[in-house]
GROMACS .gro file of C-alpha atoms in nm:
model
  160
    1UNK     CA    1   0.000   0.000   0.000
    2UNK     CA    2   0.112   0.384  -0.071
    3UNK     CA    3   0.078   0.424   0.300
    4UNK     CA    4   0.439   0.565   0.359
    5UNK     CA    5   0.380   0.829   0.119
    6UNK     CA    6   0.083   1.072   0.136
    7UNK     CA    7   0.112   1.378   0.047
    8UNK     CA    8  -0.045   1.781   0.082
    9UNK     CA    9  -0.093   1.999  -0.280
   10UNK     CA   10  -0.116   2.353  -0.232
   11UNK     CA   11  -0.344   2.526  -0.425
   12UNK     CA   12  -0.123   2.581  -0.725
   13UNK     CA   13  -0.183   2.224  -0.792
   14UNK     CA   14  -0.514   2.142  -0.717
   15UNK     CA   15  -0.534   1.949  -1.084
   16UNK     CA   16  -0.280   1.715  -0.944
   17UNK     CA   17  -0.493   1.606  -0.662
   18UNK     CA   18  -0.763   1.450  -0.829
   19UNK     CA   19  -0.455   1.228  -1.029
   20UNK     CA   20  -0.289   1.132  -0.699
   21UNK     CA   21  -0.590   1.039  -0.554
   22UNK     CA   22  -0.655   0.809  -0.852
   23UNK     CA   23  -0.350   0.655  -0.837
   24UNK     CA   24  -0.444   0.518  -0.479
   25UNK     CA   25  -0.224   0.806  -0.306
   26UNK     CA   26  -0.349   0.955   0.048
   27UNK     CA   27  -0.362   1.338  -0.074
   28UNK     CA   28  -0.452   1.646   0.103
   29UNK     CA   29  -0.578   1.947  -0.039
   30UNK     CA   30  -0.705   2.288   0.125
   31UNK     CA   31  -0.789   2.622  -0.030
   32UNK     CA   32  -0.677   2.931   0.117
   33UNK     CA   33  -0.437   2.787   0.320
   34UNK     CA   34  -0.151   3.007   0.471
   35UNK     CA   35   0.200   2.911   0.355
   36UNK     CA   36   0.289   2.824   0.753
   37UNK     CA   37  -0.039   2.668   0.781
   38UNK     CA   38   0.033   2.424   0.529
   39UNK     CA   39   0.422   2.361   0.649
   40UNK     CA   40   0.247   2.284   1.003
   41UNK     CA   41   0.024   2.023   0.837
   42UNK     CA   42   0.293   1.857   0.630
   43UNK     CA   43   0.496   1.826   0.943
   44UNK     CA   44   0.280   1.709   1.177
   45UNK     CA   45   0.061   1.497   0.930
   46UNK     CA   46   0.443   1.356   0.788
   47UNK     CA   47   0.351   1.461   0.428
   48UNK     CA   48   0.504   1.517   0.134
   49UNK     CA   49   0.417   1.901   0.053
   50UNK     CA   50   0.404   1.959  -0.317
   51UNK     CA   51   0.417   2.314  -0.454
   52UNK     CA   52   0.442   2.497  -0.803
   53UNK     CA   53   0.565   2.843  -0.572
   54UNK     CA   54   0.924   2.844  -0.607
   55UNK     CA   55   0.941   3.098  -0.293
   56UNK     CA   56   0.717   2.927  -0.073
   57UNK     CA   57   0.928   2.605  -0.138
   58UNK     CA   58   1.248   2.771  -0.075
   59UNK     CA   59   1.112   2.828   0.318
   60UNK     CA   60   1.023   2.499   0.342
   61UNK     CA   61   1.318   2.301   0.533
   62UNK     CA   62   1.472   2.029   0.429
   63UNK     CA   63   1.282   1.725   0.272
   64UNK     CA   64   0.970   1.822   0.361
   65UNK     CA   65   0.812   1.943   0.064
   66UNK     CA   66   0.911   1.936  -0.372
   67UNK     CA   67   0.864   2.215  -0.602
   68UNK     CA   68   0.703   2.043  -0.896
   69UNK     CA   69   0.796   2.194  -1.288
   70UNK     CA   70   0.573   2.016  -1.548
   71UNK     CA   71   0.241   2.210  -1.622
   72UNK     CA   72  -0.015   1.971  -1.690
   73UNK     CA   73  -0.166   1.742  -1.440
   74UNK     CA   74  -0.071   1.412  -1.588
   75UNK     CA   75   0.278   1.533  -1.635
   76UNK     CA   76   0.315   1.639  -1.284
   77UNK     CA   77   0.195   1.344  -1.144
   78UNK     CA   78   0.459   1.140  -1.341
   79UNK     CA   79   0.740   1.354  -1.200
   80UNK     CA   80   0.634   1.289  -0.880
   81UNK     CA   81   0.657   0.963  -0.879
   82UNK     CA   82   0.912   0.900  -1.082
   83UNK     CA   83   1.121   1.180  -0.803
   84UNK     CA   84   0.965   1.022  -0.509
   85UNK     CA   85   1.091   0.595  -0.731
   86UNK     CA   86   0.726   0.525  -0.671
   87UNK     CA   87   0.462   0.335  -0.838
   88UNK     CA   88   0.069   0.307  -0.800
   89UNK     CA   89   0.016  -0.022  -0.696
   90UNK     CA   90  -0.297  -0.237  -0.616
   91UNK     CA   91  -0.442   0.070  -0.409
   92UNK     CA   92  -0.516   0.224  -0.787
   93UNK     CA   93  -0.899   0.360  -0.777
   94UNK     CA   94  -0.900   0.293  -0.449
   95UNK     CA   95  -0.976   0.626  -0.269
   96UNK     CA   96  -1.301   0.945  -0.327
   97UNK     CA   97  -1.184   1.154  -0.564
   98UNK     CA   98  -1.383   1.421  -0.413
   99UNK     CA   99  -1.252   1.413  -0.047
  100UNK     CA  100  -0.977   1.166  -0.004
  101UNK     CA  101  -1.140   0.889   0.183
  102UNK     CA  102  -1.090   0.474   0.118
  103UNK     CA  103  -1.410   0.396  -0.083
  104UNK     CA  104  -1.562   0.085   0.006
  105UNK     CA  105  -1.817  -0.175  -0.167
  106UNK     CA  106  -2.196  -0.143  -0.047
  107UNK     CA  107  -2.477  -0.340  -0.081
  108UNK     CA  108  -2.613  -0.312  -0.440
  109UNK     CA  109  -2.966  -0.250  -0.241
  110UNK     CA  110  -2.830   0.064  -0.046
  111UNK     CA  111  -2.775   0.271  -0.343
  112UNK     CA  112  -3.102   0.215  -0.575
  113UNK     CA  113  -3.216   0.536  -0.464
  114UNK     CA  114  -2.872   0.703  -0.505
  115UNK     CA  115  -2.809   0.621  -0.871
  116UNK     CA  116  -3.010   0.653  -1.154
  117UNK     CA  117  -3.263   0.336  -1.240
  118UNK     CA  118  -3.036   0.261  -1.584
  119UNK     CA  119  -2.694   0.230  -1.386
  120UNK     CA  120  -2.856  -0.009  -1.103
  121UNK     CA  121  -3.037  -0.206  -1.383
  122UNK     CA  122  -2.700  -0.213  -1.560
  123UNK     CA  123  -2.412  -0.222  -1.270
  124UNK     CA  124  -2.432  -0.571  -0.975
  125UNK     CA  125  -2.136  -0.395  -0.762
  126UNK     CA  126  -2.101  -0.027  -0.648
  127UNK     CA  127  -1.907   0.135  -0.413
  128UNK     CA  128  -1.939   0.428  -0.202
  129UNK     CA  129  -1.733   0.681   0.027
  130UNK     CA  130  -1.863   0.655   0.396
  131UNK     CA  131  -1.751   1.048   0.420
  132UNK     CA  132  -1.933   1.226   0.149
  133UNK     CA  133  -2.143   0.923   0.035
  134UNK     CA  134  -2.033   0.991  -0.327
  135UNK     CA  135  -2.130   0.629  -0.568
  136UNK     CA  136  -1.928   0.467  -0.806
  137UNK     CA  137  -1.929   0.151  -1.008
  138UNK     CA  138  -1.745  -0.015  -1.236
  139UNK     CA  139  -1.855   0.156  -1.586
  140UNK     CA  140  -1.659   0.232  -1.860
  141UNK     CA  141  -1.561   0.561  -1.704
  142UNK     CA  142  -1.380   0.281  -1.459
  143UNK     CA  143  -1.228   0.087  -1.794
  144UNK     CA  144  -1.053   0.434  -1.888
  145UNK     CA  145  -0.942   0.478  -1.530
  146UNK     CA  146  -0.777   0.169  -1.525
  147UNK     CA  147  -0.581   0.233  -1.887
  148UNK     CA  148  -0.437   0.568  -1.721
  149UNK     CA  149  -0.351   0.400  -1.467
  150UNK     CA  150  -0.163   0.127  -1.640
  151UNK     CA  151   0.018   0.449  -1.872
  152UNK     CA  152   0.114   0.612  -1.538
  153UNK     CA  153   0.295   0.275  -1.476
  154UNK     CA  154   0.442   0.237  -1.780
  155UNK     CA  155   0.554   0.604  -1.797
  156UNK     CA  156   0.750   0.578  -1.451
  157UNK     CA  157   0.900   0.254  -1.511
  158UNK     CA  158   1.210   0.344  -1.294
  159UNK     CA  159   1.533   0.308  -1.488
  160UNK     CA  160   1.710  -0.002  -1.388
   0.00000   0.00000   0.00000
């Protein structure tokens, strides 16, 4: 599990969040967020505190945070990981999008009033976040999910 690595996006990088999350990564996001707000969180949560603010990251001591370069999403989240010699693993898709939380299966039954009639006619197993309640299933929105992930993996095959 990506356990020993969570991490904290300031608000330059909010795009990233959603990709990190995807990729079965504990991330932590806040807008409006002081700069020493943010340092106390990292430190005290032990997270990796990403930032596009090249001043803000120069205050930051020592290994605590990485000033990320790419501009699009995708691309950051591969320099990440390739920095950090890390790879999604089994934990992929594992995590709400929306707020961060391990999504779990639920009873097909506890959700027929949650999703539309098509998807529960369509879909036997959904899953749900016990902190927002937010649904999701296996669709082909899911299929897609999984190729990224798979071209995240390929894309930070470490070098040897």
């Amino acid at each position: 599990m990506n356990e020993k690595h969570t991490f904290l996006v300031d608000e330059n990088l909010l795009g990233l969040v959603r990709w990190l999350r995807m990729m079965g990564f504990d991330t932590a996001s806040f807008k409006a967020l002081s700069d020493d707000e943010l340092l106390k969180i990292a430190y005290h949560q032990k997270r990796i505190l990403l930032t596009k603010d090249r001043l803000f990251f120069a205050r930051m001591p020592e290994n605590l945070g990485y000033l990320v370069q790419s501009e699009e999403p995708e691309d950051q989240l591969v320099e990440v990981l390739k920095h950090y010699r890390i790879m999604p693993d089994e934990n992929a898709l594992s995590r709400c999008f929306k707020c961060n939380t391990p999504i779990e299966e639920i009873d097909r039954d506890k959700v027929k009033d949650k999703v539309d009639a098509k998807t529960f006619s369509i879909y036997q197993t959904f899953f749900w976040c016990p902190h927002c309640q937010k649904v999701y299933w296996e669709g082909s929105h899911f299929t897609k999910m999984q190729n990224k992930v798979e071209e995240v993996r390929k894309a930070c095959k470490l070098d040897e």
